[in-house]
């Protein structure tokens, strides 16, 4: 869509990234449309009634924090009403108003609901300090964050309560939860750009705050962690990273796969005008840097071509990346990267069904929400472009020896493959596969066996889009 906001974004992108990168970004935007037309579908009246009439054995109370500052009356009214329209009734809405005028106060006083708690702040300490002030008033078991001009869907708290209740019955109460989200125009009439999120993915989170909205966290954990003023603009991101460190190890992080939050876009919002909050992206970079330092990981955090997206640099020498990653990240068992045919991604990162989410994407494109260009953890990687941590090779050897091998695999193949892995030489791995004419089907079985065993050890499979595959001279013939 050609409009003022998109023209501004393109201009700033060009200034930051140059002509070549802008050319591919524009081409991707115009030529690629892998996602169907989005249409937000609210719950039906029947479902709304069912949810409203639900009898809850455990009445989990939510505290919803909203720091406010000179919020436009129409936006404040719609935000408050979206909370009062919840099908789940057990909540308190804490409005922390740092405005100089009485605009917000006059809006709030038009509502008559005991669940609304209005607090007039004596000073405007900024977003973090204002949110901390609201947080101190929270009395619910879980606390949620809501921006002063955004909207919750009617079923937002119902879905969160349902997930918390189900997890609690299994003895695994979540530390925090998050949902999918979308954007809406200033009038909240048009909904677009849905953010359909994966389950918790640490390295994707270090690349970008994909969790964002709608975030609900155990209140005790949120109070223990708190918001830091020096990270204003990325205070939620900083909170999430530190809460991950602070949470008890056995507590879950849950993803609710439904759009429960509408992020309103208008002329002053970050969503509409990213250039308006460049400081926020730098604060996000520093938040990641702080996380790595506290985890005793030596790495550099740099901005990517896209605002709010980062890259972790463990070593600037491509030949030493594997050693650097394994040295700094004890939780990583495999370093992997993409596979290409020409300029198209054909594999290297897979879900549990061995499907590559970026199949067919041009190597110069970044994909849906730029995720194809981000470091992340994956379910499965590909032996044609992976390096295995040295101390895990014996475990991999045992797994492969116990695997039901088919007739393709000769007695010589396995020792040669393991030797290539021990050399951390992806080119040698591909030479062995080519020499023994290993088929795609068998490679898939080997991928499942190796990656599954590594995950059983509690290690991550780390995918880096810049971990380049061999030059292709060992083209597989297969069967």
Short mmCIF file of C-alpha atoms in Angstrom, two decimals:
data_model
loop_
_atom_site.label_atom_id
_atom_site.label_comp_id
_atom_site.label_asym_id
_atom_site.label_seq_id
_atom_site.Cartn_x
_atom_site.Cartn_y
_atom_site.Cartn_z
CA UNK A 1 0.00 0.00 0.00
CA UNK A 2 1.44 3.37 -1.06
CA UNK A 3 0.90 5.95 1.64
CA UNK A 4 2.86 8.56 3.56
CA UNK A 5 3.93 6.17 6.29
CA UNK A 6 5.32 3.59 3.85
CA UNK A 7 7.11 6.25 1.82
CA UNK A 8 8.75 7.54 5.00
CA UNK A 9 9.78 4.02 6.00
CA UNK A 10 11.33 3.42 2.56
CA UNK A 11 13.22 6.70 2.71
CA UNK A 12 14.69 5.97 6.13
CA UNK A 13 15.52 2.40 5.06
CA UNK A 14 17.38 3.74 2.01
CA UNK A 15 19.40 6.18 4.12
CA UNK A 16 20.37 3.42 6.54
CA UNK A 17 20.95 0.46 4.21
CA UNK A 18 21.78 1.72 0.71
CA UNK A 19 20.33 1.15 -2.74
CA UNK A 20 20.89 -2.62 -3.12
CA UNK A 21 19.23 -3.59 0.15
CA UNK A 22 16.39 -1.15 -0.47
CA UNK A 23 15.85 -2.60 -3.95
CA UNK A 24 15.42 -6.12 -2.57
CA UNK A 25 13.26 -4.89 0.31
CA UNK A 26 10.92 -3.10 -2.10
CA UNK A 27 10.86 -6.09 -4.46
CA UNK A 28 9.94 -8.39 -1.59
CA UNK A 29 7.23 -6.03 -0.41
CA UNK A 30 5.70 -5.70 -3.87
CA UNK A 31 6.30 -9.10 -5.47
CA UNK A 32 6.01 -11.49 -2.53
CA UNK A 33 2.71 -12.03 -0.76
CA UNK A 34 2.96 -15.45 0.89
CA UNK A 35 0.23 -14.75 3.44
CA UNK A 36 -3.49 -14.74 2.61
CA UNK A 37 -5.49 -11.56 3.03
CA UNK A 38 -5.95 -11.02 6.75
CA UNK A 39 -9.33 -10.47 8.31
CA UNK A 40 -9.69 -10.30 12.08
CA UNK A 41 -12.69 -12.37 13.16
CA UNK A 42 -14.04 -11.53 16.64
CA UNK A 43 -15.65 -14.26 18.69
CA UNK A 44 -19.26 -14.99 17.88
CA UNK A 45 -22.11 -13.92 20.16
CA UNK A 46 -22.67 -17.58 21.03
CA UNK A 47 -19.03 -17.99 22.06
CA UNK A 48 -19.12 -14.70 23.95
CA UNK A 49 -22.12 -15.95 25.90
CA UNK A 50 -20.48 -19.29 26.61
CA UNK A 51 -17.35 -17.62 27.91
CA UNK A 52 -19.30 -15.11 30.00
CA UNK A 53 -21.32 -17.90 31.63
CA UNK A 54 -18.29 -20.06 32.41
CA UNK A 55 -18.07 -21.01 36.09
CA UNK A 56 -14.47 -20.83 37.30
CA UNK A 57 -13.31 -23.11 40.10
CA UNK A 58 -10.25 -20.94 40.58
CA UNK A 59 -10.85 -17.24 40.10
CA UNK A 60 -7.43 -16.06 38.93
CA UNK A 61 -7.26 -12.29 39.25
CA UNK A 62 -5.45 -10.20 36.65
CA UNK A 63 -3.97 -6.76 37.23
CA UNK A 64 -3.86 -4.79 33.97
CA UNK A 65 -1.32 -1.97 34.04
CA UNK A 66 -1.81 1.08 31.83
CA UNK A 67 0.57 4.03 32.21
CA UNK A 68 -1.16 7.08 30.72
CA UNK A 69 -0.02 10.50 29.62
CA UNK A 70 -2.30 13.04 27.92
CA UNK A 71 -4.10 10.18 26.19
CA UNK A 72 -6.63 11.31 23.61
CA UNK A 73 -10.13 10.88 25.11
CA UNK A 74 -11.36 8.73 22.23
CA UNK A 75 -8.40 6.35 22.54
CA UNK A 76 -8.59 6.21 26.34
CA UNK A 77 -12.32 5.52 26.21
CA UNK A 78 -11.95 2.71 23.68
CA UNK A 79 -9.04 1.18 25.59
CA UNK A 80 -10.95 1.15 28.89
CA UNK A 81 -14.09 -0.18 27.24
CA UNK A 82 -12.13 -3.03 25.62
CA UNK A 83 -11.10 -4.12 29.13
CA UNK A 84 -14.59 -3.78 30.59
CA UNK A 85 -15.93 -5.86 27.67
CA UNK A 86 -13.86 -8.88 28.74
CA UNK A 87 -15.77 -12.15 28.98
CA UNK A 88 -13.60 -13.00 31.99
CA UNK A 89 -14.66 -10.81 34.95
CA UNK A 90 -11.88 -11.17 37.52
CA UNK A 91 -9.49 -8.29 36.96
CA UNK A 92 -8.47 -4.84 38.07
CA UNK A 93 -7.56 -2.10 35.61
CA UNK A 94 -4.84 0.11 37.07
CA UNK A 95 -4.52 3.46 35.31
CA UNK A 96 -1.39 5.39 36.30
CA UNK A 97 -1.87 8.94 35.00
CA UNK A 98 1.17 11.21 34.72
CA UNK A 99 -0.63 13.88 32.69
CA UNK A 100 -0.30 17.57 33.45
CA UNK A 101 -3.88 18.24 32.40
CA UNK A 102 -7.11 16.65 33.62
CA UNK A 103 -7.87 15.12 30.22
CA UNK A 104 -7.39 11.51 31.30
CA UNK A 105 -9.06 12.07 34.67
CA UNK A 106 -12.19 13.48 33.01
CA UNK A 107 -12.32 10.48 30.68
CA UNK A 108 -11.91 7.93 33.47
CA UNK A 109 -14.54 9.52 35.72
CA UNK A 110 -17.16 8.86 33.01
CA UNK A 111 -16.88 5.13 33.81
CA UNK A 112 -18.50 3.58 36.83
CA UNK A 113 -16.86 0.23 37.54
CA UNK A 114 -15.16 -0.74 40.80
CA UNK A 115 -12.56 -2.74 38.90
CA UNK A 116 -11.05 0.50 37.58
CA UNK A 117 -8.32 1.89 39.84
CA UNK A 118 -7.15 5.37 38.91
CA UNK A 119 -3.88 6.70 40.33
CA UNK A 120 -2.77 10.28 39.66
CA UNK A 121 1.02 10.38 39.68
CA UNK A 122 2.66 13.45 41.15
CA UNK A 123 5.49 13.44 38.61
CA UNK A 124 6.04 12.02 35.15
CA UNK A 125 9.00 9.71 35.62
CA UNK A 126 8.82 8.20 32.13
CA UNK A 127 7.27 4.95 30.94
CA UNK A 128 9.29 2.61 33.18
CA UNK A 129 8.88 4.53 36.42
CA UNK A 130 5.20 5.18 35.70
CA UNK A 131 4.64 1.48 35.05
CA UNK A 132 6.52 0.60 38.23
CA UNK A 133 4.17 2.91 40.12
CA UNK A 134 1.19 1.03 38.70
CA UNK A 135 2.85 -2.33 39.38
CA UNK A 136 3.19 -1.58 43.08
CA UNK A 137 -0.61 -1.34 43.27
CA UNK A 138 -1.18 -4.73 41.59
CA UNK A 139 -3.07 -7.26 43.71
CA UNK A 140 -3.76 -9.94 41.11
CA UNK A 141 -1.95 -13.25 40.79
CA UNK A 142 -0.97 -12.31 37.23
CA UNK A 143 -0.24 -8.89 35.76
CA UNK A 144 -0.79 -7.81 32.17
CA UNK A 145 0.59 -4.88 30.19
CA UNK A 146 -1.60 -2.70 27.98
CA UNK A 147 -0.63 0.50 26.14
CA UNK A 148 -2.89 3.48 26.71
CA UNK A 149 -4.17 3.66 23.11
CA UNK A 150 -4.36 -0.06 22.27
CA UNK A 151 -7.21 -2.57 22.55
CA UNK A 152 -7.79 -6.03 23.99
CA UNK A 153 -10.04 -8.49 22.23
CA UNK A 154 -13.08 -9.52 24.35
CA UNK A 155 -11.66 -13.01 24.97
CA UNK A 156 -8.11 -11.92 25.92
CA UNK A 157 -8.32 -12.58 29.66
CA UNK A 158 -10.53 -15.64 29.17
CA UNK A 159 -7.86 -17.30 27.02
CA UNK A 160 -5.12 -16.39 29.48
CA UNK A 161 -7.12 -17.68 32.45
CA UNK A 162 -7.91 -20.91 30.60
CA UNK A 163 -4.24 -21.54 29.80
CA UNK A 164 -3.10 -20.75 33.35
CA UNK A 165 -5.79 -23.00 34.82
CA UNK A 166 -4.91 -25.91 32.52
CA UNK A 167 -1.20 -25.57 33.25
CA UNK A 168 -1.88 -25.36 36.97
CA UNK A 169 -3.81 -28.63 36.93
CA UNK A 170 -0.70 -30.26 35.45
CA UNK A 171 1.40 -28.79 38.24
CA UNK A 172 3.18 -26.42 35.85
CA UNK A 173 1.95 -22.87 36.50
CA UNK A 174 3.40 -20.57 33.82
CA UNK A 175 5.89 -17.81 34.59
CA UNK A 176 4.46 -15.74 31.78
CA UNK A 177 2.28 -16.01 28.70
CA UNK A 178 1.90 -14.14 25.44
CA UNK A 179 -0.50 -14.12 22.51
CA UNK A 180 -0.58 -13.29 18.83
CA UNK A 181 -1.45 -9.71 17.90
CA UNK A 182 -2.33 -7.49 14.97
CA UNK A 183 -2.43 -3.80 14.12
CA UNK A 184 -5.40 -1.53 13.57
CA UNK A 185 -5.88 1.94 12.13
CA UNK A 186 -6.51 4.99 14.30
CA UNK A 187 -10.27 4.37 14.24
CA UNK A 188 -9.91 0.66 15.06
CA UNK A 189 -11.91 -0.23 11.97
CA UNK A 190 -9.25 -1.87 9.78
CA UNK A 191 -7.08 -4.70 11.12
CA UNK A 192 -3.90 -5.81 9.39
CA UNK A 193 -0.36 -7.22 9.71
CA UNK A 194 -1.06 -10.08 12.10
CA UNK A 195 1.92 -11.23 14.15
CA UNK A 196 1.48 -14.99 14.36
CA UNK A 197 4.14 -16.09 16.81
CA UNK A 198 5.99 -19.32 17.53
CA UNK A 199 6.37 -20.98 20.90
CA UNK A 200 9.11 -19.67 23.15
CA UNK A 201 12.35 -19.38 21.18
CA UNK A 202 15.25 -17.86 23.11
CA UNK A 203 17.48 -16.99 20.18
CA UNK A 204 14.64 -15.54 18.14
CA UNK A 205 13.81 -13.40 21.18
CA UNK A 206 17.42 -12.19 21.35
CA UNK A 207 17.05 -11.17 17.70
CA UNK A 208 13.74 -9.37 18.17
CA UNK A 209 11.09 -8.86 20.84
CA UNK A 210 8.60 -11.05 19.02
CA UNK A 211 6.67 -11.63 22.28
CA UNK A 212 5.59 -7.99 22.58
CA UNK A 213 1.77 -7.93 23.14
CA UNK A 214 -0.28 -9.39 24.83
CA UNK A 215 2.05 -10.15 27.75
CA UNK A 216 0.79 -11.59 31.05
CA UNK A 217 3.26 -12.40 33.83
CA UNK A 218 3.19 -13.86 37.31
CA UNK A 219 2.86 -10.77 39.50
CA UNK A 220 5.51 -11.82 41.98
CA UNK A 221 7.97 -12.39 39.13
CA UNK A 222 7.13 -9.03 37.53
CA UNK A 223 7.56 -7.19 40.83
CA UNK A 224 10.86 -8.98 41.45
CA UNK A 225 12.08 -8.01 37.99
CA UNK A 226 10.58 -4.54 37.55
CA UNK A 227 11.11 -1.94 34.83
CA UNK A 228 14.36 -0.02 34.34
CA UNK A 229 14.28 3.65 33.35
CA UNK A 230 17.52 3.41 31.37
CA UNK A 231 15.73 1.06 28.95
CA UNK A 232 12.72 3.32 28.29
CA UNK A 233 11.33 2.55 24.87
CA UNK A 234 12.32 -1.11 25.19
CA UNK A 235 11.28 -1.54 28.82
CA UNK A 236 8.98 -4.49 28.10
CA UNK A 237 11.72 -6.25 26.13
CA UNK A 238 14.18 -5.70 28.97
CA UNK A 239 11.59 -7.00 31.43
CA UNK A 240 11.02 -10.19 29.44
CA UNK A 241 14.72 -10.98 29.11
CA UNK A 242 15.37 -10.49 32.82
CA UNK A 243 12.20 -12.34 33.82
CA UNK A 244 13.43 -15.30 31.77
CA UNK A 245 16.59 -15.29 33.90
CA UNK A 246 14.70 -14.69 37.16
CA UNK A 247 11.98 -17.29 36.72
CA UNK A 248 12.17 -20.68 38.39
CA UNK A 249 13.66 -23.15 35.93
CA UNK A 250 10.66 -25.49 35.85
CA UNK A 251 8.11 -22.75 35.17
CA UNK A 252 6.70 -22.62 31.67
CA UNK A 253 6.45 -19.83 29.14
CA UNK A 254 3.22 -20.29 27.17
CA UNK A 255 2.14 -19.00 23.78
CA UNK A 256 -1.59 -18.50 23.13
CA UNK A 257 -2.03 -18.94 19.39
CA UNK A 258 -4.83 -16.38 18.99
CA UNK A 259 -4.90 -12.66 18.25
CA UNK A 260 -5.82 -11.11 21.60
CA UNK A 261 -4.37 -7.64 21.16
CA UNK A 262 -4.84 -4.80 18.65
CA UNK A 263 -1.87 -2.43 18.37
CA UNK A 264 -3.28 0.92 17.27
CA UNK A 265 -1.37 2.79 14.57
CA UNK A 266 -1.60 6.54 14.23
CA UNK A 267 0.73 9.40 13.31
CA UNK A 268 2.53 9.42 16.67
CA UNK A 269 2.79 5.67 17.25
CA UNK A 270 5.95 3.60 16.80
CA UNK A 271 4.02 1.11 14.69
CA UNK A 272 3.10 3.81 12.15
CA UNK A 273 6.33 5.82 12.29
CA UNK A 274 9.33 3.70 13.40
CA UNK A 275 11.70 6.66 12.93
CA UNK A 276 9.90 8.44 15.79
CA UNK A 277 11.50 6.12 18.34
CA UNK A 278 14.98 5.27 17.16
CA UNK A 279 16.08 5.50 20.79
CA UNK A 280 13.83 2.53 21.56
CA UNK A 281 15.71 0.30 19.10
CA UNK A 282 19.01 1.26 20.66
CA UNK A 283 17.55 0.55 24.12
CA UNK A 284 16.50 -2.87 22.85
CA UNK A 285 20.01 -3.57 21.60
CA UNK A 286 21.43 -2.65 25.00
CA UNK A 287 18.87 -4.87 26.72
CA UNK A 288 20.09 -7.87 24.71
CA UNK A 289 23.68 -6.90 25.41
CA UNK A 290 22.92 -6.75 29.14
CA UNK A 291 21.25 -10.18 29.03
CA UNK A 292 24.28 -11.75 27.36
CA UNK A 293 26.66 -10.15 29.84
CA UNK A 294 24.67 -11.43 32.82
CA UNK A 295 24.65 -14.89 31.25
CA UNK A 296 28.45 -14.55 30.94
CA UNK A 297 28.39 -14.67 27.15
CA UNK A 298 30.95 -12.60 25.29
CA UNK A 299 29.30 -11.33 22.12
CA UNK A 300 28.52 -8.13 20.26
CA UNK A 301 24.93 -7.07 19.55
CA UNK A 302 24.42 -5.09 16.36
CA UNK A 303 21.46 -3.57 14.54
CA UNK A 304 20.31 -5.32 11.37
CA UNK A 305 18.80 -3.65 8.31
CA UNK A 306 15.40 -3.64 10.02
CA UNK A 307 14.40 -1.47 12.96
CA UNK A 308 14.09 -3.42 16.19
CA UNK A 309 15.91 -6.49 14.88
CA UNK A 310 19.36 -7.51 16.08
CA UNK A 311 22.21 -9.86 15.30
CA UNK A 312 24.42 -11.53 17.89
CA UNK A 313 28.05 -11.63 16.72
CA UNK A 314 30.02 -14.29 18.59
CA UNK A 315 33.05 -13.96 16.31
CA UNK A 316 33.63 -11.77 13.27
CA UNK A 317 35.78 -14.42 11.56
CA UNK A 318 33.42 -16.76 9.62
CA UNK A 319 35.91 -19.61 10.01
CA UNK A 320 35.67 -19.43 13.81
CA UNK A 321 31.93 -18.99 14.26
CA UNK A 322 31.27 -22.58 15.38
CA UNK A 323 34.02 -22.57 18.00
CA UNK A 324 32.90 -19.17 19.29
CA UNK A 325 29.23 -20.15 19.53
CA UNK A 326 29.97 -23.39 21.37
CA UNK A 327 32.41 -21.62 23.71
CA UNK A 328 29.91 -18.94 24.69
CA UNK A 329 26.70 -20.96 24.56
CA UNK A 330 26.80 -24.17 26.60
CA UNK A 331 23.10 -24.63 25.83
CA UNK A 332 23.69 -25.03 22.08
CA UNK A 333 24.40 -28.49 20.69
CA UNK A 334 24.24 -27.80 16.95
CA UNK A 335 25.08 -24.76 14.84
CA UNK A 336 23.29 -24.84 11.51
CA UNK A 337 22.44 -22.69 8.51
CA UNK A 338 20.32 -22.58 5.35
CA UNK A 339 20.58 -24.60 2.14
CA UNK A 340 20.17 -22.94 -1.25
CA UNK A 341 19.42 -23.93 -4.80
CA UNK A 342 20.56 -20.96 -6.83
CA UNK A 343 19.24 -17.95 -4.92
CA UNK A 344 16.32 -19.77 -3.32
CA UNK A 345 16.24 -21.27 0.16
CA UNK A 346 15.47 -24.98 -0.07
CA UNK A 347 16.12 -26.21 3.46
CA UNK A 348 18.39 -26.21 6.48
CA UNK A 349 15.73 -25.27 9.03
CA UNK A 350 12.69 -27.49 9.63
CA UNK A 351 9.70 -27.93 11.90
CA UNK A 352 8.82 -31.27 13.48
CA UNK A 353 7.24 -32.37 10.18
CA UNK A 354 10.52 -31.65 8.38
CA UNK A 355 8.97 -28.72 6.52
CA UNK A 356 11.16 -25.69 5.84
CA UNK A 357 9.24 -22.49 6.67
CA UNK A 358 11.29 -20.44 4.20
CA UNK A 359 11.23 -22.76 1.18
CA UNK A 360 11.48 -20.84 -2.08
CA UNK A 361 12.36 -17.52 -0.48
CA UNK A 362 14.98 -15.45 -2.28
CA UNK A 363 18.20 -15.42 -0.26
CA UNK A 364 18.16 -11.60 -0.30
CA UNK A 365 14.66 -11.43 1.18
CA UNK A 366 13.89 -11.51 4.89
CA UNK A 367 10.50 -13.26 4.85
CA UNK A 368 7.49 -12.95 7.13
CA UNK A 369 8.28 -10.44 9.89
CA UNK A 370 11.95 -10.71 8.81
CA UNK A 371 12.27 -14.07 10.54
CA UNK A 372 14.17 -15.73 7.70
CA UNK A 373 16.98 -13.24 8.36
CA UNK A 374 17.12 -13.83 12.11
CA UNK A 375 19.12 -16.17 14.31
CA UNK A 376 16.78 -18.60 16.06
CA UNK A 377 16.38 -22.03 17.59
CA UNK A 378 14.84 -24.73 15.43
CA UNK A 379 13.29 -28.16 15.78
CA UNK A 380 15.43 -29.73 13.06
CA UNK A 381 18.50 -28.77 11.03
CA UNK A 382 20.21 -30.39 8.05
CA UNK A 383 23.43 -32.45 8.18
CA UNK A 384 24.51 -30.77 4.93
CA UNK A 385 25.05 -27.50 6.78
CA UNK A 386 25.54 -28.16 10.47
CA UNK A 387 28.33 -28.42 13.01
CA UNK A 388 27.89 -30.59 16.12
CA UNK A 389 29.40 -29.77 19.50
CA UNK A 390 32.45 -32.01 19.96
CA UNK A 391 31.47 -33.52 23.32
CA UNK A 392 28.15 -34.66 21.84
CA UNK A 393 29.67 -36.67 18.99
CA UNK A 394 29.73 -39.94 20.97
CA UNK A 395 26.03 -39.49 21.73
CA UNK A 396 25.37 -38.91 18.03
CA UNK A 397 27.47 -41.95 17.14
CA UNK A 398 25.45 -44.19 19.46
CA UNK A 399 22.19 -42.80 18.11
CA UNK A 400 23.19 -43.47 14.52
CA UNK A 401 24.53 -46.95 15.29
CA UNK A 402 21.21 -47.86 16.92
CA UNK A 403 19.24 -46.41 14.03
CA UNK A 404 17.58 -48.84 11.66
CA UNK A 405 19.78 -48.16 8.66
CA UNK A 406 18.53 -48.96 5.20
CA UNK A 407 20.44 -50.60 2.39
CA UNK A 408 21.91 -47.30 1.17
CA UNK A 409 24.23 -47.03 4.13
CA UNK A 410 27.37 -49.13 3.76
CA UNK A 411 29.69 -50.08 6.61
CA UNK A 412 32.10 -47.35 5.50
CA UNK A 413 29.54 -44.54 5.43
CA UNK A 414 28.95 -43.99 9.16
CA UNK A 415 32.63 -43.78 10.23
CA UNK A 416 33.33 -41.38 7.35
CA UNK A 417 30.34 -39.20 8.25
CA UNK A 418 31.32 -39.07 11.91
CA UNK A 419 34.90 -38.24 10.97
CA UNK A 420 33.65 -35.34 8.84
CA UNK A 421 31.53 -34.10 11.78
CA UNK A 422 34.55 -34.34 14.06
CA UNK A 423 36.48 -32.10 11.64
CA UNK A 424 33.63 -29.53 11.74
CA UNK A 425 33.87 -29.59 7.97
CA UNK A 426 30.52 -29.19 6.21
CA UNK A 427 32.19 -29.52 2.84
CA UNK A 428 33.59 -32.92 3.86
CA UNK A 429 30.16 -34.01 5.13
CA UNK A 430 28.68 -33.22 1.73
CA UNK A 431 31.52 -35.05 -0.04
CA UNK A 432 30.73 -38.18 2.00
CA UNK A 433 27.02 -37.90 1.24
CA UNK A 434 27.80 -37.48 -2.46
CA UNK A 435 30.28 -40.38 -2.51
CA UNK A 436 27.76 -42.78 -1.00
CA UNK A 437 24.83 -41.40 -3.07
CA UNK A 438 22.66 -40.81 -0.03
CA UNK A 439 19.06 -39.93 -0.94
CA UNK A 440 16.98 -37.03 0.38
CA UNK A 441 14.79 -39.51 2.24
CA UNK A 442 17.75 -40.97 4.11
CA UNK A 443 19.17 -37.51 4.82
CA UNK A 444 15.83 -36.64 6.39
CA UNK A 445 16.04 -39.73 8.61
CA UNK A 446 19.57 -38.81 9.65
CA UNK A 447 18.44 -35.26 10.44
CA UNK A 448 15.64 -36.55 12.65
CA UNK A 449 17.91 -38.99 14.46
CA UNK A 450 20.70 -36.52 15.17
CA UNK A 451 18.56 -33.50 16.03
CA UNK A 452 16.15 -35.52 18.13
CA UNK A 453 19.00 -36.96 20.18
CA UNK A 454 20.59 -33.54 20.69
CA UNK A 455 17.27 -32.12 21.96
CA UNK A 456 16.92 -35.07 24.33
CA UNK A 457 20.19 -33.90 25.87
CA UNK A 458 18.53 -30.57 26.60
CA UNK A 459 20.60 -28.71 24.01
CA UNK A 460 19.36 -26.17 21.48
CA UNK A 461 19.67 -26.44 17.71
CA UNK A 462 20.79 -22.97 16.66
CA UNK A 463 20.09 -21.70 13.15
CA UNK A 464 22.04 -18.76 11.77
CA UNK A 465 20.97 -17.47 8.33
CA UNK A 466 24.52 -16.23 7.77
CA UNK A 467 26.11 -19.61 8.47
CA UNK A 468 26.75 -20.31 4.81
CA UNK A 469 26.52 -23.79 3.25
CA UNK A 470 29.30 -25.39 1.18
CA UNK A 471 29.83 -24.02 -2.32
CA UNK A 472 27.70 -26.74 -3.91
CA UNK A 473 30.40 -28.70 -5.72
CA UNK A 474 29.16 -31.88 -4.04
CA UNK A 475 25.74 -31.90 -5.66
CA UNK A 476 23.77 -34.91 -4.42
CA UNK A 477 22.63 -37.39 -7.01
CA UNK A 478 20.31 -39.25 -4.62
CA UNK A 479 18.09 -42.17 -5.48
#
